[in-house]
Each structure stands twice: as C-alpha cells, then as structure tokens.
PDB file of C-alpha atoms in Angstrom:
ATOM      1  CA  MET U   1      18.585 -10.685   8.956  1.00  0.00           C
ATOM      2  CA  PHE U   2      15.089 -10.221  10.440  1.00  0.00           C
ATOM      3  CA  ILE U   3      12.296  -8.250   8.884  1.00  0.00           C
ATOM      4  CA  ASP U   4      10.915  -5.369  10.848  1.00  0.00           C
ATOM      5  CA  ILE U   5       7.022  -5.375  10.846  1.00  0.00           C
ATOM      6  CA  PHE U   6       5.076  -2.390  11.808  1.00  0.00           C
ATOM      7  CA  VAL U   7       1.340  -2.155  12.183  1.00  0.00           C
ATOM      8  CA  PRO U   8       0.149   1.256  12.296  1.00  0.00           C
ATOM      9  CA  TYR U   9      -3.277   0.570  14.522  1.00  0.00           C
ATOM     10  CA  TRP U  10      -6.496   2.425  14.335  1.00  0.00           C
ATOM     11  CA  GLY U  11      -9.476   0.080  13.772  1.00  0.00           C
ATOM     12  CA  ASP U  12     -11.508  -2.992  14.543  1.00  0.00           C
ATOM     13  CA  PRO U  13      -9.870  -5.045  17.500  1.00  0.00           C
ATOM     14  CA  ALA U  14     -10.778  -8.428  15.996  1.00  0.00           C
ATOM     15  CA  LEU U  15      -9.101  -7.708  12.701  1.00  0.00           C
ATOM     16  CA  LEU U  16      -5.846  -6.673  14.408  1.00  0.00           C
ATOM     17  CA  ARG U  17      -6.005  -9.778  16.414  1.00  0.00           C
ATOM     18  CA  GLU U  18      -6.048 -11.751  13.096  1.00  0.00           C
ATOM     19  CA  THR U  19      -3.403  -9.562  11.735  1.00  0.00           C
ATOM     20  CA  VAL U  20      -1.166 -10.158  14.444  1.00  0.00           C
ATOM     21  CA  VAL U  21      -1.687 -14.020  14.670  1.00  0.00           C
ATOM     22  CA  SER U  22      -0.861 -14.159  11.052  1.00  0.00           C
ATOM     23  CA  VAL U  23       2.518 -12.620  11.668  1.00  0.00           C
ATOM     24  CA  GLN U  24       3.170 -15.233  14.514  1.00  0.00           C
ATOM     25  CA  HIS U  25       2.193 -18.247  12.065  1.00  0.00           C
ATOM     26  CA  GLN U  26       5.053 -17.424   9.785  1.00  0.00           C
ATOM     27  CA  ASP U  27       7.064 -20.420   8.624  1.00  0.00           C
ATOM     28  CA  CYS U  28      10.125 -18.288   8.847  1.00  0.00           C
ATOM     29  CA  PRO U  29      11.078 -16.845  12.298  1.00  0.00           C
ATOM     30  CA  GLU U  30      13.058 -14.089  11.200  1.00  0.00           C
ATOM     31  CA  TRP U  31      10.733 -11.412  12.021  1.00  0.00           C
ATOM     32  CA  ARG U  32       9.980  -8.742  14.784  1.00  0.00           C
ATOM     33  CA  LEU U  33       6.595  -6.952  15.348  1.00  0.00           C
ATOM     34  CA  THR U  34       5.734  -3.673  16.610  1.00  0.00           C
ATOM     35  CA  VAL U  35       2.104  -2.467  16.964  1.00  0.00           C
ATOM     36  CA  LEU U  36       1.974   1.106  16.785  1.00  0.00           C
ATOM     37  CA  ASP U  37      -1.303   2.248  18.399  1.00  0.00           C
ATOM     38  CA  ASP U  38      -2.292   5.834  17.077  1.00  0.00           C
ATOM     39  CA  ALA U  39      -4.130   6.596  20.328  1.00  0.00           C
ATOM     40  CA  TYR U  40      -7.072   4.197  19.477  1.00  0.00           C
ATOM     41  CA  PRO U  41      -9.974   5.087  22.054  1.00  0.00           C
ATOM     42  CA  ASP U  42     -10.195   1.425  23.372  1.00  0.00           C
ATOM     43  CA  THR U  43      -6.854   0.860  24.957  1.00  0.00           C
ATOM     44  CA  TRP U  44      -7.311  -2.920  25.138  1.00  0.00           C
ATOM     45  CA  ALA U  45      -4.560  -3.922  22.703  1.00  0.00           C
ATOM     46  CA  GLY U  46      -1.549  -3.416  24.810  1.00  0.00           C
ATOM     47  CA  ASP U  47      -2.972  -5.781  27.631  1.00  0.00           C
ATOM     48  CA  TRP U  48      -3.956  -8.531  24.842  1.00  0.00           C
ATOM     49  CA  ILE U  49      -0.292  -8.315  23.195  1.00  0.00           C
ATOM     50  CA  ALA U  50       1.130  -8.503  26.682  1.00  0.00           C
ATOM     51  CA  SER U  51      -0.976 -11.638  27.139  1.00  0.00           C
ATOM     52  CA  LEU U  52       0.401 -13.240  24.177  1.00  0.00           C
ATOM     53  CA  GLY U  53       3.919 -13.814  25.989  1.00  0.00           C
ATOM     54  CA  ASP U  54       5.817 -13.495  22.519  1.00  0.00           C
ATOM     55  CA  ASP U  55       9.059 -11.297  23.067  1.00  0.00           C
ATOM     56  CA  ARG U  56       9.207 -10.912  19.289  1.00  0.00           C
ATOM     57  CA  ILE U  57       6.166  -8.609  19.723  1.00  0.00           C
ATOM     58  CA  ARG U  58       6.053  -5.101  21.100  1.00  0.00           C
ATOM     59  CA  TYR U  59       3.308  -2.522  21.682  1.00  0.00           C
ATOM     60  CA  VAL U  60       3.870   1.193  21.426  1.00  0.00           C
ATOM     61  CA  ARG U  61       1.113   3.792  22.126  1.00  0.00           C
ATOM     62  CA  ASN U  62       1.076   7.063  20.883  1.00  0.00           C
ATOM     63  CA  PRO U  63       0.026   9.729  23.629  1.00  0.00           C
ATOM     64  CA  ALA U  64      -1.739  11.537  20.917  1.00  0.00           C
ATOM     65  CA  ASN U  65      -3.288  10.658  17.099  1.00  0.00           C
ATOM     66  CA  LEU U  66      -0.779  11.317  14.957  1.00  0.00           C
ATOM     67  CA  GLY U  67      -2.942  10.453  11.758  1.00  0.00           C
ATOM     68  CA  ILE U  68      -1.862   7.704   9.380  1.00  0.00           C
ATOM     69  CA  VAL U  69       0.955   9.088   7.410  1.00  0.00           C
ATOM     70  CA  ASN U  70       2.666  10.737  10.496  1.00  0.00           C
ATOM     71  CA  ASN U  71       2.304   7.167  12.172  1.00  0.00           C
ATOM     72  CA  TYR U  72       3.805   5.532   9.076  1.00  0.00           C
ATOM     73  CA  ARG U  73       6.765   8.369   9.363  1.00  0.00           C
ATOM     74  CA  LYS U  74       7.213   7.080  13.096  1.00  0.00           C
ATOM     75  CA  CYS U  75       7.239   3.467  11.757  1.00  0.00           C
ATOM     76  CA  LEU U  76      10.180   4.022   9.726  1.00  0.00           C
ATOM     77  CA  ARG U  77      12.153   6.255  12.296  1.00  0.00           C
ATOM     78  CA  GLU U  78      11.746   3.142  14.863  1.00  0.00           C
ATOM     79  CA  ALA U  79      12.738   0.486  12.216  1.00  0.00           C
ATOM     80  CA  GLN U  80      15.990  -1.160  12.672  1.00  0.00           C
ATOM     81  CA  GLY U  81      15.818  -4.212  10.547  1.00  0.00           C
ATOM     82  CA  GLU U  82      17.215  -4.494   7.135  1.00  0.00           C
ATOM     83  CA  LEU U  83      13.965  -4.842   5.714  1.00  0.00           C
ATOM     84  CA  VAL U  84      10.853  -3.079   6.922  1.00  0.00           C
ATOM     85  CA  VAL U  85       7.087  -3.816   6.167  1.00  0.00           C
ATOM     86  CA  LEU U  86       4.175  -1.308   7.112  1.00  0.00           C
ATOM     87  CA  LEU U  87       1.510  -3.840   7.644  1.00  0.00           C
ATOM     88  CA  GLY U  88      -2.353  -3.052   7.566  1.00  0.00           C
ATOM     89  CA  CYS U  89      -4.081  -3.311  10.866  1.00  0.00           C
ATOM     90  CA  ASP U  90      -6.644  -5.370   9.023  1.00  0.00           C
ATOM     91  CA  ASP U  91      -4.475  -7.415   6.509  1.00  0.00           C
ATOM     92  CA  VAL U  92      -3.175 -10.906   6.702  1.00  0.00           C
ATOM     93  CA  MET U  93       0.048 -12.277   6.052  1.00  0.00           C
ATOM     94  CA  LEU U  94       0.021 -15.916   4.733  1.00  0.00           C
ATOM     95  CA  PRO U  95       2.716 -18.181   6.513  1.00  0.00           C
ATOM     96  CA  GLY U  96       5.018 -17.929   3.626  1.00  0.00           C
ATOM     97  CA  TYR U  97       5.348 -14.002   3.449  1.00  0.00           C
ATOM     98  CA  VAL U  98       8.822 -13.646   5.667  1.00  0.00           C
ATOM     99  CA  ARG U  99      10.364 -16.433   3.646  1.00  0.00           C
ATOM    100  CA  VAL U 100       9.155 -15.544   0.243  1.00  0.00           C
ATOM    101  CA  VAL U 101      10.446 -11.750   0.643  1.00  0.00           C
ATOM    102  CA  ARG U 102      13.595 -12.668   2.235  1.00  0.00           C
ATOM    103  CA  GLU U 103      14.442 -15.157  -0.637  1.00  0.00           C
ATOM    104  CA  ALA U 104      13.561 -12.343  -2.998  1.00  0.00           C
ATOM    105  CA  HIS U 105      15.978  -9.881  -1.059  1.00  0.00           C
ATOM    106  CA  ARG U 106      18.628 -12.714  -1.221  1.00  0.00           C
ATOM    107  CA  GLN U 107      18.139 -12.819  -5.059  1.00  0.00           C
ATOM    108  CA  PHE U 108      17.866  -9.185  -5.571  1.00  0.00           C
ATOM    109  CA  PRO U 109      19.756  -7.331  -2.863  1.00  0.00           C
ATOM    110  CA  ASP U 110      19.986  -3.823  -4.214  1.00  0.00           C
ATOM    111  CA  ALA U 111      15.925  -3.673  -4.874  1.00  0.00           C
ATOM    112  CA  ALA U 112      14.492  -0.981  -2.403  1.00  0.00           C
ATOM    113  CA  VAL U 113      10.846  -2.427  -2.972  1.00  0.00           C
ATOM    114  CA  ILE U 114       9.493  -5.991  -2.821  1.00  0.00           C
ATOM    115  CA  GLN U 115       5.839  -6.832  -4.176  1.00  0.00           C
ATOM    116  CA  PRO U 116       4.896 -10.301  -3.252  1.00  0.00           C
ATOM    117  CA  GLY U 117       1.947 -11.845  -5.101  1.00  0.00           C
ATOM    118  CA  VAL U 118      -1.369 -10.824  -3.157  1.00  0.00           C
ATOM    119  CA  GLN U 119      -4.969 -12.307  -2.942  1.00  0.00           C
ATOM    120  CA  VAL U 120      -7.734  -9.927  -2.026  1.00  0.00           C
ATOM    121  CA  ILE U 121     -10.363 -10.735   0.778  1.00  0.00           C
ATOM    122  CA  ASP U 122     -13.408  -8.936   2.112  1.00  0.00           C
ATOM    123  CA  GLU U 123     -14.272  -8.105   5.707  1.00  0.00           C
ATOM    124  CA  ARG U 124     -15.336 -11.796   6.340  1.00  0.00           C
ATOM    125  CA  GLY U 125     -11.850 -13.010   5.284  1.00  0.00           C
ATOM    126  CA  GLN U 126     -13.688 -14.579   1.950  1.00  0.00           C
ATOM    127  CA  ARG U 127     -11.472 -14.178  -1.187  1.00  0.00           C
ATOM    128  CA  VAL U 128     -13.070 -11.610  -3.812  1.00  0.00           C
ATOM    129  CA  ARG U 129     -11.991 -10.385  -7.165  1.00  0.00           C
ATOM    130  CA  THR U 130     -13.445  -6.941  -7.489  1.00  0.00           C
ATOM    131  CA  LEU U 131     -13.394  -5.155 -10.869  1.00  0.00           C
ATOM    132  CA  ALA U 132     -10.269  -3.025  -9.919  1.00  0.00           C
ATOM    133  CA  ASP U 133      -8.519  -5.813  -8.624  1.00  0.00           C
ATOM    134  CA  ARG U 134      -8.955  -7.950 -12.035  1.00  0.00           C
ATOM    135  CA  VAL U 135      -7.691  -4.714 -13.673  1.00  0.00           C
ATOM    136  CA  LYS U 136      -4.704  -4.403 -11.586  1.00  0.00           C
ATOM    137  CA  GLN U 137      -3.597  -8.058 -11.641  1.00  0.00           C
ATOM    138  CA  GLN U 138      -4.502  -9.030 -15.358  1.00  0.00           C
ATOM    139  CA  TRP U 139      -3.477  -5.905 -17.390  1.00  0.00           C
ATOM    140  CA  PHE U 140      -0.861  -4.159 -15.013  1.00  0.00           C
ATOM    141  CA  THR U 141       0.962  -6.402 -13.043  1.00  0.00           C
ATOM    142  CA  PRO U 142       4.132  -7.138 -14.899  1.00  0.00           C
ATOM    143  CA  GLY U 143       6.366 -10.270 -15.155  1.00  0.00           C
ATOM    144  CA  GLY U 144       3.736 -12.635 -16.921  1.00  0.00           C
ATOM    145  CA  GLY U 145       3.770 -14.926 -13.893  1.00  0.00           C
ATOM    146  CA  GLN U 146       7.395 -14.889 -13.359  1.00  0.00           C
ATOM    147  CA  THR U 147       9.664 -12.840 -10.855  1.00  0.00           C
ATOM    148  CA  VAL U 148      10.907  -9.474 -12.329  1.00  0.00           C
ATOM    149  CA  ALA U 149      12.991  -6.777 -11.474  1.00  0.00           C
ATOM    150  CA  LEU U 150      12.001  -3.145 -12.456  1.00  0.00           C
ATOM    151  CA  SER U 151      13.400   0.227 -12.628  1.00  0.00           C
ATOM    152  CA  GLY U 152      13.548   3.509 -14.396  1.00  0.00           C
ATOM    153  CA  ASP U 153      11.263   4.933 -16.826  1.00  0.00           C
ATOM    154  CA  ALA U 154       9.669   1.452 -17.582  1.00  0.00           C
ATOM    155  CA  LEU U 155       8.852   0.965 -13.829  1.00  0.00           C
ATOM    156  CA  ALA U 156       7.583   4.631 -13.304  1.00  0.00           C
ATOM    157  CA  ALA U 157       5.613   4.578 -16.680  1.00  0.00           C
ATOM    158  CA  GLY U 158       3.841   1.191 -15.494  1.00  0.00           C
ATOM    159  CA  LEU U 159       2.799   2.618 -12.149  1.00  0.00           C
ATOM    160  CA  LEU U 160       1.345   5.634 -13.619  1.00  0.00           C
ATOM    161  CA  HIS U 161      -0.948   3.969 -16.392  1.00  0.00           C
ATOM    162  CA  GLY U 162      -2.197   1.795 -13.489  1.00  0.00           C
ATOM    163  CA  ASN U 163      -0.909   1.335  -9.823  1.00  0.00           C
ATOM    164  CA  TRP U 164      -0.861  -2.503  -9.413  1.00  0.00           C
ATOM    165  CA  LEU U 165       0.958  -2.346  -6.070  1.00  0.00           C
ATOM    166  CA  TYR U 166      -0.939  -3.203  -2.656  1.00  0.00           C
ATOM    167  CA  TRP U 167       0.893  -0.997  -0.429  1.00  0.00           C
ATOM    168  CA  PRO U 168       0.260  -2.903   3.000  1.00  0.00           C
ATOM    169  CA  SER U 169       1.967  -5.798   1.378  1.00  0.00           C
ATOM    170  CA  LEU U 170       5.371  -3.899   0.223  1.00  0.00           C
ATOM    171  CA  CYS U 171       8.746  -4.840   1.866  1.00  0.00           C
ATOM    172  CA  PHE U 172      11.268  -1.953   1.833  1.00  0.00           C
ATOM    173  CA  ARG U 173      14.960  -2.168   2.255  1.00  0.00           C
ATOM    174  CA  ARG U 174      15.465   0.340   4.993  1.00  0.00           C
ATOM    175  CA  ASP U 175      18.601   2.048   3.960  1.00  0.00           C
ATOM    176  CA  ARG U 176      17.167   2.907   0.500  1.00  0.00           C
ATOM    177  CA  LEU U 177      14.526   4.868   1.972  1.00  0.00           C
ATOM    178  CA  ALA U 178      16.861   7.738   3.200  1.00  0.00           C
ATOM    179  CA  GLY U 179      15.640  11.206   1.497  1.00  0.00           C
ATOM    180  CA  VAL U 180      12.125  10.079   0.605  1.00  0.00           C
ATOM    181  CA  ASP U 181       9.210  11.159   2.731  1.00  0.00           C
ATOM    182  CA  PHE U 182       5.484  11.130   2.327  1.00  0.00           C
ATOM    183  CA  GLN U 183       3.725  14.200   0.727  1.00  0.00           C
ATOM    184  CA  ASP U 184       1.287  15.872   3.134  1.00  0.00           C
ATOM    185  CA  ASP U 185      -0.800  17.194   0.370  1.00  0.00           C
ATOM    186  CA  MET U 186      -1.637  13.582  -0.977  1.00  0.00           C
ATOM    187  CA  LYS U 187      -3.544  11.997   1.949  1.00  0.00           C
ATOM    188  CA  LEU U 188      -5.182   9.431  -0.333  1.00  0.00           C
ATOM    189  CA  THR U 189      -2.115   8.815  -2.644  1.00  0.00           C
ATOM    190  CA  HIS U 190       0.669   9.209  -0.226  1.00  0.00           C
ATOM    191  CA  ASP U 191       1.570   5.336  -0.972  1.00  0.00           C
ATOM    192  CA  LEU U 192       1.897   5.914  -4.683  1.00  0.00           C
ATOM    193  CA  GLY U 193       3.703   9.022  -4.379  1.00  0.00           C
ATOM    194  CA  PHE U 194       6.015   7.417  -2.117  1.00  0.00           C
ATOM    195  CA  VAL U 195       7.187   4.545  -4.240  1.00  0.00           C
ATOM    196  CA  LEU U 196       7.327   6.831  -7.221  1.00  0.00           C
ATOM    197  CA  ASP U 197       9.589   8.870  -5.517  1.00  0.00           C
ATOM    198  CA  LEU U 198      12.045   5.945  -4.766  1.00  0.00           C
ATOM    199  CA  VAL U 199      11.671   5.284  -8.574  1.00  0.00           C
ATOM    200  CA  PHE U 200      12.542   8.812  -9.574  1.00  0.00           C
ATOM    201  CA  ALA U 201      15.730   8.415  -7.247  1.00  0.00           C
ATOM    202  CA  GLY U 202      17.061   5.408  -8.967  1.00  0.00           C
ATOM    203  CA  GLN U 203      15.734   2.714  -6.934  1.00  0.00           C
ATOM    204  CA  SER U 204      14.235  -0.670  -8.028  1.00  0.00           C
ATOM    205  CA  LEU U 205      11.506  -2.875  -7.329  1.00  0.00           C
ATOM    206  CA  VAL U 206      11.082  -6.739  -7.352  1.00  0.00           C
ATOM    207  CA  TYR U 207       7.746  -8.357  -8.071  1.00  0.00           C
ATOM    208  CA  VAL U 208       7.440 -12.156  -6.855  1.00  0.00           C
ATOM    209  CA  PRO U 209       4.229 -13.832  -8.119  1.00  0.00           C
ATOM    210  CA  GLU U 210       4.060 -16.199  -5.132  1.00  0.00           C
ATOM    211  CA  VAL U 211       0.872 -15.364  -3.536  1.00  0.00           C
ATOM    212  CA  CYS U 212       1.510 -14.892   0.261  1.00  0.00           C
ATOM    213  CA  PHE U 213      -0.478 -12.027   1.444  1.00  0.00           C
ATOM    214  CA  SER U 214      -4.102 -11.477   1.961  1.00  0.00           C
ATOM    215  CA  TYR U 215      -5.339  -7.582   1.227  1.00  0.00           C
ATOM    216  CA  ARG U 216      -8.573  -6.784   2.718  1.00  0.00           C
ATOM    217  CA  ARG U 217     -11.377  -4.879   0.730  1.00  0.00           C
ATOM    218  CA  HIS U 218     -14.276  -3.738   2.902  1.00  0.00           C
ATOM    219  CA  SER U 219     -17.489  -3.602   0.678  1.00  0.00           C
ATOM    220  CA  GLY U 220     -18.516  -0.400   2.981  1.00  0.00           C
ATOM    221  CA  SER U 221     -15.264   1.419   2.916  1.00  0.00           C
ATOM    222  CA  ALA U 222     -14.724   5.025   3.026  1.00  0.00           C
ATOM    223  CA  SER U 223     -12.674   5.171  -0.206  1.00  0.00           C
ATOM    224  CA  ASN U 224     -16.157   4.954  -2.141  1.00  0.00           C
ATOM    225  CA  ALA U 225     -17.072   8.078  -0.356  1.00  0.00           C
ATOM    226  CA  ASN U 226     -13.537   9.612  -1.031  1.00  0.00           C
ATOM    227  CA  LEU U 227     -14.238   8.774  -4.739  1.00  0.00           C
ATOM    228  CA  PHE U 228     -17.550  10.115  -4.994  1.00  0.00           C
ATOM    229  CA  ASP U 229     -16.829  13.217  -3.038  1.00  0.00           C
ATOM    230  CA  GLY U 230     -13.640  13.949  -5.455  1.00  0.00           C
ATOM    231  CA  ARG U 231     -11.018  14.169  -2.836  1.00  0.00           C
ATOM    232  CA  ARG U 232      -9.655  10.791  -4.340  1.00  0.00           C
ATOM    233  CA  PHE U 233      -9.389  12.324  -7.839  1.00  0.00           C
ATOM    234  CA  SER U 234      -8.001  15.613  -6.398  1.00  0.00           C
ATOM    235  CA  ASP U 235      -5.240  13.797  -4.828  1.00  0.00           C
ATOM    236  CA  GLU U 236      -4.649  11.663  -7.904  1.00  0.00           C
ATOM    237  CA  LYS U 237      -4.320  14.730  -9.929  1.00  0.00           C
ATOM    238  CA  ARG U 238      -1.866  16.273  -7.592  1.00  0.00           C
ATOM    239  CA  CYS U 239       0.155  13.114  -7.565  1.00  0.00           C
ATOM    240  CA  PHE U 240       0.428  12.714 -11.452  1.00  0.00           C
ATOM    241  CA  ALA U 241       1.328  16.628 -11.618  1.00  0.00           C
ATOM    242  CA  ARG U 242       4.163  16.084  -9.525  1.00  0.00           C
ATOM    243  CA  ALA U 243       5.272  12.811 -11.052  1.00  0.00           C
ATOM    244  CA  GLY U 244       5.161  14.475 -14.512  1.00  0.00           C
ATOM    245  CA  GLY U 245       7.498  17.238 -13.437  1.00  0.00           C
ATOM    246  CA  GLN U 246       9.887  14.585 -11.970  1.00  0.00           C
ATOM    247  CA  ALA U 247       9.780  12.720 -15.161  1.00  0.00           C
ATOM    248  CA  ALA U 248      10.397  15.567 -17.247  1.00  0.00           C
ATOM    249  CA  ALA U 249      13.395  16.623 -15.338  1.00  0.00           C
ATOM    250  CA  LEU U 250      14.805  13.283 -15.738  1.00  0.00           C
ATOM    251  CA  GLY U 251      13.699  12.873 -19.640  1.00  0.00           C
ATOM    252  CA  TRP U 252      11.647  10.027 -18.761  1.00  0.00           C
ATOM    253  CA  ARG U 253       9.104  10.545 -21.661  1.00  0.00           C
ATOM    254  CA  ARG U 254       6.833   7.423 -21.171  1.00  0.00           C
ATOM    255  CA  SER U 255       6.618   8.225 -17.620  1.00  0.00           C
ATOM    256  CA  GLU U 256       5.897  11.972 -18.440  1.00  0.00           C
ATOM    257  CA  ARG U 257       3.029  10.814 -20.962  1.00  0.00           C
ATOM    258  CA  ALA U 258       1.629   8.267 -18.700  1.00  0.00           C
ATOM    259  CA  ALA U 259       1.482  10.875 -15.812  1.00  0.00           C
ATOM    260  CA  HIS U 260       0.240  13.809 -18.331  1.00  0.00           C
ATOM    261  CA  TRP U 261      -2.826  11.317 -19.708  1.00  0.00           C
ATOM    262  CA  HIS U 262      -3.495   9.319 -16.572  1.00  0.00           C
ATOM    263  CA  VAL U 263      -5.831   7.204 -18.499  1.00  0.00           C
ATOM    264  CA  THR U 264      -6.886   4.613 -16.037  1.00  0.00           C
ATOM    265  CA  SER U 265      -7.850   7.314 -13.489  1.00  0.00           C
ATOM    266  CA  ARG U 266      -9.928   9.309 -16.097  1.00  0.00           C
ATOM    267  CA  LEU U 267     -11.588   5.879 -16.638  1.00  0.00           C
ATOM    268  CA  ASN U 268     -12.309   5.167 -13.139  1.00  0.00           C
ATOM    269  CA  ALA U 269     -13.800   8.649 -12.665  1.00  0.00           C
ATOM    270  CA  LEU U 270     -16.040   7.644 -15.714  1.00  0.00           C
ATOM    271  CA  VAL U 271     -17.337   4.578 -14.241  1.00  0.00           C
ATOM    272  CA  MET U 272     -17.871   6.153 -10.784  1.00  0.00           C
ATOM    273  CA  ALA U 273     -19.882   9.164 -12.728  1.00  0.00           C
ATOM    274  CA  LEU U 274     -22.004   6.097 -13.915  1.00  0.00           C
ATOM    275  CA  VAL U 275     -22.396   4.443 -10.717  1.00  0.00           C
ATOM    276  CA  ALA U 276     -23.224   8.069  -9.162  1.00  0.00           C
ATOM    277  CA  LEU U 277     -26.082   8.394 -11.709  1.00  0.00           C
ATOM    278  CA  CYS U 278     -27.603   4.761 -10.945  1.00  0.00           C
ATOM    279  CA  GLU U 279     -27.318   5.606  -7.209  1.00  0.00           C
ATOM    280  CA  GLY U 280     -28.800   8.939  -7.434  1.00  0.00           C
ATOM    281  CA  ARG U 281     -25.600  10.678  -6.614  1.00  0.00           C
ATOM    282  CA  ARG U 282     -26.328  13.524  -8.693  1.00  0.00           C
ATOM    283  CA  ALA U 283     -24.222  16.096  -7.085  1.00  0.00           C
ATOM    284  CA  SER U 284     -21.113  14.088  -7.607  1.00  0.00           C
ATOM    285  CA  ILE U 285     -21.636  13.751 -11.370  1.00  0.00           C
ATOM    286  CA  PRO U 286     -20.035  17.119 -12.569  1.00  0.00           C
ATOM    287  CA  GLY U 287     -17.032  16.817 -10.431  1.00  0.00           C
ATOM    288  CA  LEU U 288     -16.340  13.143 -11.951  1.00  0.00           C
ATOM    289  CA  LEU U 289     -16.927  13.843 -15.369  1.00  0.00           C
ATOM    290  CA  ARG U 290     -14.468  16.956 -14.789  1.00  0.00           C
ATOM    291  CA  HIS U 291     -11.774  14.522 -13.974  1.00  0.00           C
ATOM    292  CA  ALA U 292     -12.801  12.062 -16.660  1.00  0.00           C
ATOM    293  CA  PHE U 293     -12.575  14.779 -19.536  1.00  0.00           C
ATOM    294  CA  VAL U 294     -10.819  18.067 -18.727  1.00  0.00           C
ATOM    295  CA  MET U 295      -6.910  17.873 -18.629  1.00  0.00           C
ATOM    296  CA  ALA U 296      -6.208  20.766 -16.075  1.00  0.00           C
TER     297      ALA U 296
END
C-alpha cells in the first residue's frame, strides 16, 4: 500500500528542490511522487527531476495554468494510491511522515483524513511559532497529546471554532473523497470547505500528535494582503454560511452555532484592524471592523 504524493507546483525552485528531497529521504519507501507543474514560466523542473534518476518520481507539466484549485482537482483525478497527499511545493516532510500516516491508516482504516503533528518553519527553514500557530496548537488541536479519532458534530464544531488543520500535511483515503469537490467561490478557504464537506458527509478524521511535517510560513506572504483587503474574511464568511446550512440540515447544533458566531474569525479581524491602525492602513479598518462586529 503506497502513498500517492502530489506536489502542485508554482513557486520558488529552491524550495521545490527541498520539498522533493524531503520525500526522497522518507524512512519508509512506500510512496510515489508526482510534481504537477502548473505552467510555471521557468521550465527547469522537468530536467532537474529527470536528472534525479528516481523512477518513483514523475513530472507532469500543464499546458496552461489551471490555478491552484483546478490543479488540486487534477491531482485527485490522477491519484491511484489508497492514500493521497497534496503536498505544498515549499513544505517539507520529515523522514517519518510516510511511516506515521501509514501506521495511522492501519489503526484507523475507515478514517478519510489523517492529520499528523506539524512544526512551523519560516522561509529560511527555521522553526517559528506565530500567534496563529500557538492558538491553533494550544487551544484548538484535540487529543491532549494523544492520537484521537474524531467525527460528526464535535469534529465540525471544533474546526468551525478554530481551524487547527494544516492542509498540505493532510493524508486522505482516496476512495472516501468521491462526491466531494472544492468550492470555486471560496478561493482562500477551499481547504477548510473541502474537509468540512467530508465531515458533513459522515467521514472521520484521525489526529496523530507525532511531529513529522514542516509547514512553511513566509514572513512576507500574500495571506496578509488578503486579510487587509478583506478577501480572506469574505471567503470565510461564505464558508461559515455554507457550513451553517449543512449543519442545520443534519441537526448538528454545535456546528450550527459555531458557524453562526465564528468567534475566532471575528477576533482575527479585530486583531488585524489594530495592526492596520498601527501600520497606517486606514482604508482597511472599516471592512475589518464590519467582519468583527456585524453578523450578516
């Protein structure tokens, strides 16, 4: 049973090299890697991957840029393994990743999603702990340091209270993804929306605390701009509204309340409004405050 690892690629060549090498260094050999180049302007990647001489790694280049969501769709269409990972092209698998998720799948074969333990690194590869990650890992991550299987209203409510997942580190059971798709109107929250759709469809998730993945946060990432200009919060509002309707239809009251109030999203908007004030981004403040305090 091998793990189908896909890397949807558009970005820094040096970081892609680090990502690919991290997969090669797995202490369990049961993996196959596909780099799916989304028509990146520099075509170096194909020649470099061929030079590795590793028949477990293949390179596919899209003839035209699909965008990240459609490239994810293509990855899932091409996957053949029982388990599949959509690995970020700047993230790093620690040597035990494949072994850890395979063992979790052995113990919990019905789970659709496996979330292993994650550490966060910056663009230089140094470990960091941002405020967002401290909140995720200390307040919202379940299990109290133990492996735990989650499902139903409790899982959905937990994710809606505070999304504690790290999307590129997730391992999916491929046959449990049938009928679930990414939402085109949620470009910045497609990851949370996808997992929530699985949960509302009756699927379960396993959290394994063993750290075996490095998730990269860039200090100058575009996500901050998306927060200040309101796009991220607009996407979140659509995601919460959709999830609230799904929860109501199932009678999942905890999830419905969590989607309605989306407290951590509001608090995040309030914090960003204070940051905008300090940085002189006054045009951003009214929209951030509306998200923080206005229900509709």
